[in-house]
Every structure is written in C-alpha cells, then in structure tokens.
CSV table of C-alpha atoms in Angstrom, one decimal:
chain,number,residue,atom,x,y,z
A,28,UNK,CA,-25.8,2.6,11.7
A,29,UNK,CA,-25.0,4.1,15.1
A,30,UNK,CA,-21.7,5.6,16.1
A,31,UNK,CA,-21.7,3.3,19.3
A,32,UNK,CA,-21.1,0.5,17.2
A,33,UNK,CA,-17.6,1.8,16.7
A,34,UNK,CA,-14.6,2.5,19.1
A,35,UNK,CA,-12.9,5.7,19.4
A,36,UNK,CA,-9.9,5.6,17.6
A,37,UNK,CA,-8.3,9.0,17.6
A,38,UNK,CA,-8.8,12.5,19.5
A,39,UNK,CA,-8.2,15.9,18.3
A,40,UNK,CA,-6.8,18.2,21.0
A,41,UNK,CA,-6.4,22.0,20.7
A,42,UNK,CA,-5.0,23.9,23.5
A,43,UNK,CA,-5.9,21.2,25.9
A,44,UNK,CA,-9.5,21.0,24.5
A,45,UNK,CA,-10.8,18.0,22.7
A,46,UNK,CA,-12.0,19.4,19.5
A,47,UNK,CA,-12.9,16.3,17.6
A,48,UNK,CA,-13.0,12.4,18.0
A,49,UNK,CA,-12.6,9.9,15.3
A,50,UNK,CA,-14.5,6.5,15.6
A,51,UNK,CA,-14.1,3.5,13.5
A,52,UNK,CA,-12.7,-0.1,13.5
A,53,UNK,CA,-9.2,-1.7,13.7
A,54,UNK,CA,-8.0,-5.1,13.9
A,55,UNK,CA,-4.5,-6.7,14.4
A,56,UNK,CA,-3.5,-10.2,13.3
A,57,UNK,CA,-0.7,-12.2,15.0
A,58,UNK,CA,1.8,-13.7,12.6
A,59,UNK,CA,0.0,-17.0,12.7
A,60,UNK,CA,-3.3,-15.1,11.4
A,61,UNK,CA,-5.3,-15.0,14.7
A,62,UNK,CA,-7.0,-11.9,15.6
A,63,UNK,CA,-5.2,-10.6,18.9
A,64,UNK,CA,-6.6,-7.3,19.1
A,65,UNK,CA,-9.8,-5.7,17.7
A,66,UNK,CA,-11.8,-2.6,18.2
A,67,UNK,CA,-15.2,-1.5,16.8
A,68,UNK,CA,-16.7,-3.8,14.2
A,69,UNK,CA,-13.8,-5.4,12.4
A,70,UNK,CA,-16.0,-8.0,10.7
A,71,UNK,CA,-18.1,-5.4,8.9
A,72,UNK,CA,-17.5,-5.1,5.2
A,73,UNK,CA,-15.5,-1.8,4.1
A,74,UNK,CA,-14.8,-0.6,0.6
A,75,UNK,CA,-10.9,-0.5,0.9
A,76,UNK,CA,-10.4,1.9,-2.0
A,77,UNK,CA,-6.7,2.5,-2.9
A,78,UNK,CA,-5.8,0.2,0.1
A,79,UNK,CA,-6.3,-2.7,-2.2
A,80,UNK,CA,-4.0,-1.4,-5.1
A,81,UNK,CA,-1.0,-3.9,-3.9
A,82,UNK,CA,-3.7,-6.7,-4.7
A,83,UNK,CA,-4.6,-5.1,-8.1
A,84,UNK,CA,-0.6,-4.8,-8.9
A,85,UNK,CA,-0.5,-8.4,-8.1
A,86,UNK,CA,-3.0,-9.5,-10.5
A,87,UNK,CA,-1.1,-7.3,-13.1
A,88,UNK,CA,2.0,-8.8,-12.1
A,89,UNK,CA,0.8,-12.3,-12.4
A,90,UNK,CA,-0.4,-11.4,-16.0
A,91,UNK,CA,2.6,-9.3,-17.4
A,92,UNK,CA,5.5,-11.1,-15.5
A,93,UNK,CA,8.8,-9.3,-15.8
A,94,UNK,CA,7.1,-6.4,-17.6
A,95,UNK,CA,6.3,-5.0,-14.4
A,96,UNK,CA,9.2,-4.7,-12.1
A,97,UNK,CA,10.9,-2.2,-9.7
A,98,UNK,CA,9.4,1.4,-9.8
A,99,UNK,CA,6.8,0.4,-12.3
A,100,UNK,CA,5.4,-2.3,-10.0
A,101,UNK,CA,5.5,0.1,-7.1
A,102,UNK,CA,3.7,2.6,-8.9
A,103,UNK,CA,1.0,0.0,-9.9
A,104,UNK,CA,0.5,-0.6,-6.1
A,105,UNK,CA,0.7,2.9,-5.2
A,106,UNK,CA,-1.1,6.4,-5.1
A,107,UNK,CA,1.5,8.7,-6.6
A,108,UNK,CA,1.5,12.5,-6.4
A,109,UNK,CA,2.1,13.4,-9.9
A,110,UNK,CA,5.8,14.2,-9.7
A,111,UNK,CA,7.7,14.2,-13.0
A,112,UNK,CA,9.4,11.1,-12.0
A,113,UNK,CA,6.2,9.2,-11.6
A,114,UNK,CA,5.0,10.4,-14.9
A,115,UNK,CA,8.2,9.4,-16.5
A,116,UNK,CA,7.7,5.7,-15.3
A,117,UNK,CA,4.0,5.7,-16.3
A,118,UNK,CA,4.8,6.9,-19.9
A,119,UNK,CA,7.4,4.3,-20.3
A,120,UNK,CA,5.0,1.5,-19.1
A,121,UNK,CA,2.6,2.5,-21.6
A,122,UNK,CA,5.1,3.0,-24.5
A,123,UNK,CA,6.5,-0.6,-23.7
A,124,UNK,CA,2.7,-2.0,-24.2
A,125,UNK,CA,2.6,0.0,-27.5
A,126,UNK,CA,-0.1,2.4,-25.9
A,127,UNK,CA,-0.3,6.1,-25.3
A,128,UNK,CA,-1.5,8.3,-22.6
A,129,UNK,CA,-4.9,8.2,-24.4
A,130,UNK,CA,-5.4,4.6,-23.6
A,131,UNK,CA,-5.7,5.6,-19.8
A,132,UNK,CA,-9.3,5.2,-18.4
A,133,UNK,CA,-8.8,7.3,-15.4
A,134,UNK,CA,-10.1,10.7,-14.9
A,135,UNK,CA,-7.9,13.9,-15.6
A,136,UNK,CA,-6.6,15.6,-12.5
A,137,UNK,CA,-3.9,17.9,-11.1
A,138,UNK,CA,-0.9,16.3,-9.4
A,139,UNK,CA,-1.3,16.0,-5.8
A,140,UNK,CA,2.4,17.2,-5.2
A,141,UNK,CA,2.2,20.9,-4.4
A,142,UNK,CA,5.2,22.2,-6.2
A,143,UNK,CA,4.5,20.3,-9.4
A,144,UNK,CA,0.9,21.6,-9.5
A,145,UNK,CA,2.0,25.2,-9.0
A,146,UNK,CA,4.6,24.9,-11.8
A,147,UNK,CA,2.2,23.4,-14.2
A,148,UNK,CA,-0.3,26.2,-13.3
A,149,UNK,CA,2.0,29.0,-13.9
A,150,UNK,CA,3.1,27.7,-17.4
A,151,UNK,CA,-0.5,27.1,-18.5
A,152,UNK,CA,-0.7,23.4,-17.8
A,153,UNK,CA,-4.0,21.5,-17.7
A,154,UNK,CA,-5.4,18.7,-15.8
A,155,UNK,CA,-4.1,15.4,-17.2
A,156,UNK,CA,-5.0,11.6,-16.9
A,157,UNK,CA,-1.2,10.7,-16.3
A,158,UNK,CA,-1.0,13.2,-13.3
A,159,UNK,CA,-3.8,11.3,-11.6
A,160,UNK,CA,-2.8,9.5,-8.7
A,161,UNK,CA,-4.0,6.2,-10.1
A,162,UNK,CA,-2.4,6.4,-13.4
A,163,UNK,CA,0.2,4.0,-12.3
A,164,UNK,CA,-2.4,1.4,-11.6
A,165,UNK,CA,-4.3,2.0,-14.7
A,166,UNK,CA,-1.0,1.8,-16.8
A,167,UNK,CA,-0.2,-1.7,-15.2
A,168,UNK,CA,-3.7,-2.9,-16.2
A,169,UNK,CA,-3.1,-1.8,-19.5
A,170,UNK,CA,0.5,-3.5,-19.7
A,171,UNK,CA,-1.2,-6.6,-18.3
A,172,UNK,CA,-4.1,-6.7,-20.9
A,173,UNK,CA,-1.4,-6.2,-23.7
A,174,UNK,CA,0.8,-8.8,-22.3
A,175,UNK,CA,-1.9,-11.5,-22.4
A,176,UNK,CA,-3.4,-10.3,-25.7
A,177,UNK,CA,-6.5,-9.1,-23.8
A,178,UNK,CA,-8.6,-6.2,-25.1
A,179,UNK,CA,-7.4,-2.6,-23.6
A,180,UNK,CA,-10.3,-0.4,-24.6
A,181,UNK,CA,-12.6,-2.0,-22.0
A,182,UNK,CA,-10.1,-3.0,-19.3
A,183,UNK,CA,-12.0,-1.5,-16.6
A,184,UNK,CA,-15.2,-3.6,-17.4
A,185,UNK,CA,-15.9,-5.7,-14.6
A,186,UNK,CA,-16.2,-8.8,-16.8
A,187,UNK,CA,-12.7,-8.2,-18.4
A,188,UNK,CA,-10.3,-11.2,-17.9
A,189,UNK,CA,-7.9,-9.0,-15.9
A,190,UNK,CA,-10.8,-7.8,-13.5
A,191,UNK,CA,-11.9,-11.1,-13.0
A,192,UNK,CA,-8.5,-12.4,-12.1
A,193,UNK,CA,-8.2,-9.3,-9.6
A,194,UNK,CA,-11.2,-10.3,-7.9
A,195,UNK,CA,-10.2,-13.7,-7.5
A,196,UNK,CA,-6.9,-12.5,-6.1
A,197,UNK,CA,-8.7,-10.4,-3.6
A,198,UNK,CA,-10.8,-13.3,-2.4
A,199,UNK,CA,-7.9,-15.6,-2.3
A,200,UNK,CA,-5.7,-13.2,-0.3
A,201,UNK,CA,-8.6,-12.1,2.1
A,202,UNK,CA,-9.6,-15.4,2.8
A,203,UNK,CA,-13.1,-14.5,2.3
A,204,UNK,CA,-15.4,-13.9,-0.6
A,205,UNK,CA,-15.7,-10.3,-1.9
A,206,UNK,CA,-18.5,-8.7,0.1
A,207,UNK,CA,-19.6,-5.8,-2.4
A,208,UNK,CA,-18.8,-4.9,-6.0
A,209,UNK,CA,-18.5,-1.1,-6.4
A,210,UNK,CA,-16.6,1.4,-8.8
A,211,UNK,CA,-13.7,3.3,-7.5
A,212,UNK,CA,-13.0,7.1,-7.9
A,213,UNK,CA,-10.7,6.4,-10.6
A,214,UNK,CA,-13.1,4.1,-12.5
A,215,UNK,CA,-11.6,0.7,-11.6
A,216,UNK,CA,-13.6,-2.0,-10.2
A,217,UNK,CA,-13.8,-2.0,-6.5
A,218,UNK,CA,-14.2,-5.1,-4.1
A,219,UNK,CA,-15.5,-4.8,-0.6
A,220,UNK,CA,-14.0,-6.8,2.2
A,221,UNK,CA,-14.4,-7.2,5.8
A,222,UNK,CA,-11.6,-5.2,7.8
A,223,UNK,CA,-10.3,-8.5,8.9
A,224,UNK,CA,-10.0,-9.6,5.4
A,225,UNK,CA,-8.1,-6.6,4.4
A,226,UNK,CA,-5.6,-7.3,7.2
A,227,UNK,CA,-5.1,-10.8,5.7
A,228,UNK,CA,-4.2,-9.5,2.3
A,229,UNK,CA,-1.4,-7.5,3.6
A,230,UNK,CA,-0.2,-10.4,6.0
A,231,UNK,CA,-0.2,-12.5,2.8
A,232,UNK,CA,1.9,-10.1,0.9
A,233,UNK,CA,4.6,-9.7,3.4
A,234,UNK,CA,4.6,-13.7,4.3
A,235,UNK,CA,4.8,-14.8,0.8
A,236,UNK,CA,7.5,-16.9,-0.2
A,237,UNK,CA,10.6,-15.3,-1.8
A,238,UNK,CA,10.4,-15.1,-5.5
A,239,UNK,CA,6.5,-15.4,-5.8
A,240,UNK,CA,4.7,-12.4,-7.1
A,241,UNK,CA,3.1,-11.6,-3.8
A,242,UNK,CA,6.6,-11.2,-2.4
A,243,UNK,CA,7.7,-9.3,-5.4
A,244,UNK,CA,5.0,-6.6,-5.1
A,245,UNK,CA,5.7,-6.2,-1.4
A,246,UNK,CA,9.4,-5.9,-2.4
A,247,UNK,CA,8.8,-3.3,-5.0
A,248,UNK,CA,6.7,-1.1,-2.6
A,249,UNK,CA,9.2,-1.4,0.1
A,250,UNK,CA,12.3,-0.9,-2.0
A,251,UNK,CA,10.6,2.2,-3.9
A,252,UNK,CA,8.2,3.7,-1.3
A,253,UNK,CA,8.6,7.1,-3.1
A,254,UNK,CA,6.8,5.6,-6.1
A,255,UNK,CA,4.0,4.3,-3.8
A,256,UNK,CA,3.4,7.7,-2.6
A,257,UNK,CA,5.9,10.6,-3.2
A,258,UNK,CA,8.9,12.6,-2.0
A,259,UNK,CA,7.3,15.2,-0.1
A,260,UNK,CA,5.4,14.2,3.2
A,261,UNK,CA,3.3,11.2,1.9
A,262,UNK,CA,2.3,9.0,5.0
A,263,UNK,CA,2.7,5.7,3.3
A,264,UNK,CA,6.2,6.6,2.1
A,265,UNK,CA,7.2,8.2,5.2
A,266,UNK,CA,6.1,5.1,7.2
A,267,UNK,CA,8.0,2.7,5.1
A,268,UNK,CA,11.1,4.8,5.2
A,269,UNK,CA,10.7,5.1,8.9
A,270,UNK,CA,10.3,1.3,9.6
A,271,UNK,CA,12.2,-0.4,6.8
A,272,UNK,CA,10.4,-3.8,6.0
A,273,UNK,CA,7.0,-2.5,6.8
A,274,UNK,CA,4.3,-2.6,4.1
A,275,UNK,CA,1.9,0.4,4.2
A,276,UNK,CA,-0.9,1.5,1.7
A,277,UNK,CA,-3.9,3.6,2.5
A,278,UNK,CA,-7.0,4.6,0.7
A,279,UNK,CA,-9.9,7.1,0.5
A,280,UNK,CA,-12.3,7.5,3.2
A,281,UNK,CA,-10.0,6.7,6.1
A,282,UNK,CA,-8.8,3.1,5.4
A,283,UNK,CA,-5.2,2.0,5.8
A,284,UNK,CA,-3.5,-1.6,5.7
A,285,UNK,CA,-0.1,-2.0,7.3
A,286,UNK,CA,2.0,-5.2,7.9
A,287,UNK,CA,5.4,-5.8,9.7
A,288,UNK,CA,8.0,-7.9,8.5
A,289,UNK,CA,7.4,-10.6,11.1
A,290,UNK,CA,3.8,-11.0,9.9
A,291,UNK,CA,1.8,-8.8,12.3
A,292,UNK,CA,-0.8,-7.0,10.3
A,293,UNK,CA,-3.3,-4.2,10.9
A,294,UNK,CA,-6.1,-2.6,9.1
A,295,UNK,CA,-8.0,0.5,10.0
A,296,UNK,CA,-11.1,2.1,9.1
A,297,UNK,CA,-12.3,5.6,10.4
A,298,UNK,CA,-16.0,5.7,9.8
A,299,UNK,CA,-15.9,9.5,9.2
A,300,UNK,CA,-13.9,9.0,6.1
A,301,UNK,CA,-10.9,11.2,7.4
A,302,UNK,CA,-7.4,9.5,6.8
A,303,UNK,CA,-5.5,12.2,9.0
A,304,UNK,CA,-5.3,9.8,12.1
A,305,UNK,CA,-5.0,6.4,10.4
A,306,UNK,CA,-1.3,6.2,10.3
A,307,UNK,CA,-0.9,7.0,14.2
A,308,UNK,CA,-4.0,4.6,14.8
A,309,UNK,CA,-2.0,1.7,12.9
A,310,UNK,CA,1.1,2.5,14.9
A,311,UNK,CA,-0.5,2.4,18.2
A,312,UNK,CA,-2.2,-0.8,17.2
A,313,UNK,CA,1.3,-2.3,16.2
A,314,UNK,CA,2.9,-1.0,19.4
A,315,UNK,CA,0.0,-2.6,21.6
A,316,UNK,CA,1.2,-6.0,20.3
A,317,UNK,CA,5.0,-5.6,20.9
A,318,UNK,CA,6.0,-4.8,17.2
A,319,UNK,CA,8.8,-2.1,17.5
A,320,UNK,CA,7.7,1.2,16.0
A,321,UNK,CA,10.0,3.5,17.6
A,322,UNK,CA,11.6,4.4,14.4
A,323,UNK,CA,8.3,6.1,13.4
A,324,UNK,CA,7.6,8.3,16.6
A,325,UNK,CA,7.1,11.5,14.5
A,326,UNK,CA,4.3,9.9,12.8
A,327,UNK,CA,2.3,8.8,16.0
A,328,UNK,CA,0.6,12.2,16.0
A,329,UNK,CA,-0.5,14.8,13.6
A,330,UNK,CA,0.1,18.5,14.6
A,331,UNK,CA,-2.9,20.7,15.2
A,332,UNK,CA,-1.9,24.1,14.2
A,333,UNK,CA,-2.7,27.8,15.4
A,334,UNK,CA,-1.7,30.9,13.5
A,335,UNK,CA,0.8,28.3,11.7
A,336,UNK,CA,2.1,27.1,15.2
A,337,UNK,CA,1.5,23.7,16.9
A,338,UNK,CA,-1.2,24.2,19.5
A,339,UNK,CA,-2.1,20.5,20.2
A,340,UNK,CA,-2.2,17.1,18.1
A,341,UNK,CA,-4.3,14.1,16.7
A,342,UNK,CA,-3.3,11.1,18.6
A,343,UNK,CA,-4.7,7.6,18.8
A,344,UNK,CA,-6.7,6.8,21.8
A,345,UNK,CA,-7.7,3.2,21.0
A,346,UNK,CA,-9.9,1.8,23.9
A,347,UNK,CA,-9.3,-2.0,23.3
A,348,UNK,CA,-11.3,-3.0,26.5
A,349,UNK,CA,-14.5,-1.1,25.5
A,350,UNK,CA,-14.4,-2.6,21.9
A,351,UNK,CA,-15.8,-6.1,22.5
A,352,UNK,CA,-18.7,-4.6,24.7
A,353,UNK,CA,-19.6,-2.2,21.7
A,354,UNK,CA,-19.8,-5.1,19.5
A,355,UNK,CA,-21.7,-7.1,21.8
A,356,UNK,CA,-24.1,-4.2,22.3
A,357,UNK,CA,-24.6,-3.9,18.6
A,358,UNK,CA,-25.5,-7.5,18.4
A,359,UNK,CA,-27.9,-7.3,21.2
A,360,UNK,CA,-29.6,-4.2,19.6
A,361,UNK,CA,-29.9,-6.4,16.2
A,362,UNK,CA,-31.4,-9.1,18.1
A,363,UNK,CA,-33.8,-7.0,20.2
A,364,UNK,CA,-35.2,-5.3,17.2
A,365,UNK,CA,-37.9,-7.9,16.9
A,366,UNK,CA,-39.2,-6.7,20.1
A,367,UNK,CA,-39.8,-3.0,20.7
A,368,UNK,CA,-39.9,-3.4,24.5
A,369,UNK,CA,-36.8,-5.4,24.7
A,370,UNK,CA,-35.2,-3.1,22.3
A,371,UNK,CA,-36.1,-0.1,24.3
A,372,UNK,CA,-34.7,-1.8,27.5
A,373,UNK,CA,-31.5,-2.9,25.5
A,374,UNK,CA,-30.9,0.7,24.5
A,375,UNK,CA,-31.5,2.2,28.0
A,376,UNK,CA,-29.1,-0.2,29.5
A,377,UNK,CA,-26.4,0.4,26.6
A,378,UNK,CA,-26.7,4.0,27.2
A,379,UNK,CA,-26.3,3.7,30.9
A,380,UNK,CA,-23.3,1.5,30.1
A,381,UNK,CA,-21.7,4.1,27.7
A,382,UNK,CA,-22.3,6.9,30.3
A,383,UNK,CA,-20.5,5.0,32.8
A,384,UNK,CA,-17.8,4.1,30.5
A,385,UNK,CA,-17.3,7.8,29.4
A,386,UNK,CA,-17.0,8.6,33.1
A,387,UNK,CA,-14.3,6.1,33.6
A,388,UNK,CA,-12.4,7.6,30.4
A,389,UNK,CA,-12.9,11.1,31.7
A,390,UNK,CA,-11.2,10.1,35.2
A,391,UNK,CA,-8.3,8.1,33.5
A,392,UNK,CA,-7.8,11.3,31.3
A,393,UNK,CA,-7.7,13.6,34.5
A,394,UNK,CA,-5.5,11.2,36.6
C-alpha cells in the first residue's frame, strides 16, 4: 500500500503551520445512486466497523419485529457512551427477552461518557459489559434470537441464523457481495465492503419506503440521536441534531457514513484510522454537491488547542480534481509491475506529477 493511492482529505494546522495531514478515500452518491464525486480509492474494500451497525440493527428488527422500536432500536444501531439512560434501556431489552446481562457477549469496558465513568470510579465501580458502547447492538441480537427461538449462547457465531441474515442484509443494501469477513472489536461478525457500497447502504436506509424496516431504523436513529451516541459532544449525535433528517454513523479506524434526506449519501475512510476529521470531511463532501449543511457549521472543523486555547483547526481539504489521477496512477503502477523498466518509468513520472501537484496546491494556499 502506498499513501499516494489516496487523496488528502484533511489538514491539521497549528499557529499557521501544517502539522499533520489525513489521507484516505471519500465517495458521494447522487439521489439516483450515481457516483457524483470521489477521491482516493472508493472501490477498495474497507472494514466499516460500527458504521455498519444500522444494517445489523435492521437484521435484528426484521427478526424481532415490534420488540425493537424507539430508543431500543436507536441503541441497536448506535455506539452509546454508557450513560445511565443507555444502560436502563439495554437492561429493559434483555429483561423483555427473559435474559440478563450475563448473556451479553461483548467485552467489559468503562463507559465512554466522562462524568459517568468518573462517578463509577469514585464509588468503586468496575468495568462492565452493559457499559460497553456496543451493548445495545448485542442486546438487540439477543432479543432477535429469542424472538425467533434461535439459540442465544452462540449468537455471535458467523453461522448463527441471525448473523447469516445480517450478512445477507449487508450485501443487499450495499448492492455488492461481502468482500471480507472479520471479527469486530466487540466480538460480533464484521463484513468488509467497498466504500461505495457502504454509501449505498446509508442511501438505502434514508430512501426506504415509509413503514419498512429500513425506514424504521433510520427514523429511530434520527428521532433518538442521543441513543445512537450520547448527550455530551458525540459527533454522530451532534450532526443529526444539527441537520434534522440526516442519518450519520461512524466506526472505528476512521470510517463514517452519512445520508441526507434527499438521498445524497457519503462514505469516508481515513487510512491512518483517526476519526477526528471524518465529520468535517463528510460535511465538505455534501456541501460540494449542494446539500445544505449550514446548520452544522460548528462541526466543519475541530479546534487544535495550545495551553487549552484554540490555536488552529483540523479542516477538510478534499482535492477532488487530483483524485482521479491518483486512482489512475495506482492502476498504472499495478499494470506496470510486470515490467520492472516500465514500472520504474511509471513511478518516476508519477513522482514528477505529484511534485507538480504539490507545487500547484502550495501556490493556491498562498494566494
């Protein structure tokens, strides 16, 4: 893998100095499903991590029906911060299925919500499965399994009926076969997809017919965004609050899916794994195709602090015009690999092209 396959997506500036750059891929779909903008390598498979939770929640909803609605369905699709309100709903989900917290297969963890974590530590609390950010998804999987009289002790097995249904739903919404099977950090099966396919899953959720299970998942997430993330500065929650009707879900290792109510959809993958710029990148991408994002201006940059005070920012700097040439250069390098002489020539020409492109970008920044 070479970084020059990817596009520069975001830049970290401290006191006027470019301190870091984030590279990766991003793709934007029009409401008719056509790719209208792309940068980097959008057809390369990625592991979406928790960005796929809405589809996992969909499979659970199909299996469990009305046993998964409202905040419970939002929690199933979310990565909660372990607030007491989250835990209360998870416990109710398990109780409704005749199960206890011991049935959860996710690891133990401290809550991500800082005030809740500090309170638990002060009173001698311990890491707990129910506080782990994926416990809502795991509880939903247990609810779905119980509703269909499927076994619950092995609900994370890739061959479990629920996991097979989930894999089928992922492929159906993405419009492409699963590219890779893995295990997520929480222990659940994970399904690799091209970034374009990930964007299609979010588009499918926001454009689904009213009353369908897909539409109900999207509705729950948008109606109860605090159960998708949290009450205190969670980027997915903040984005859905700022832009009513938008659907957003991020995942570990710099992945994010966003869809606008008109059907535009964007998927982002930052190859260094950092999520800090993903929301700003997605908003810049939507803005570039005319989707109104003015209500989320506060999320279009992340402050860079010095001594606790802002001294710069992380902002999106997507170079759409350079993206096709990067993709073509990567293809040329692959084709030339069979000929060492041609490959060396191709790399020399690509390096010269990148130098010229960098010079051009510098001139633009200084003008």
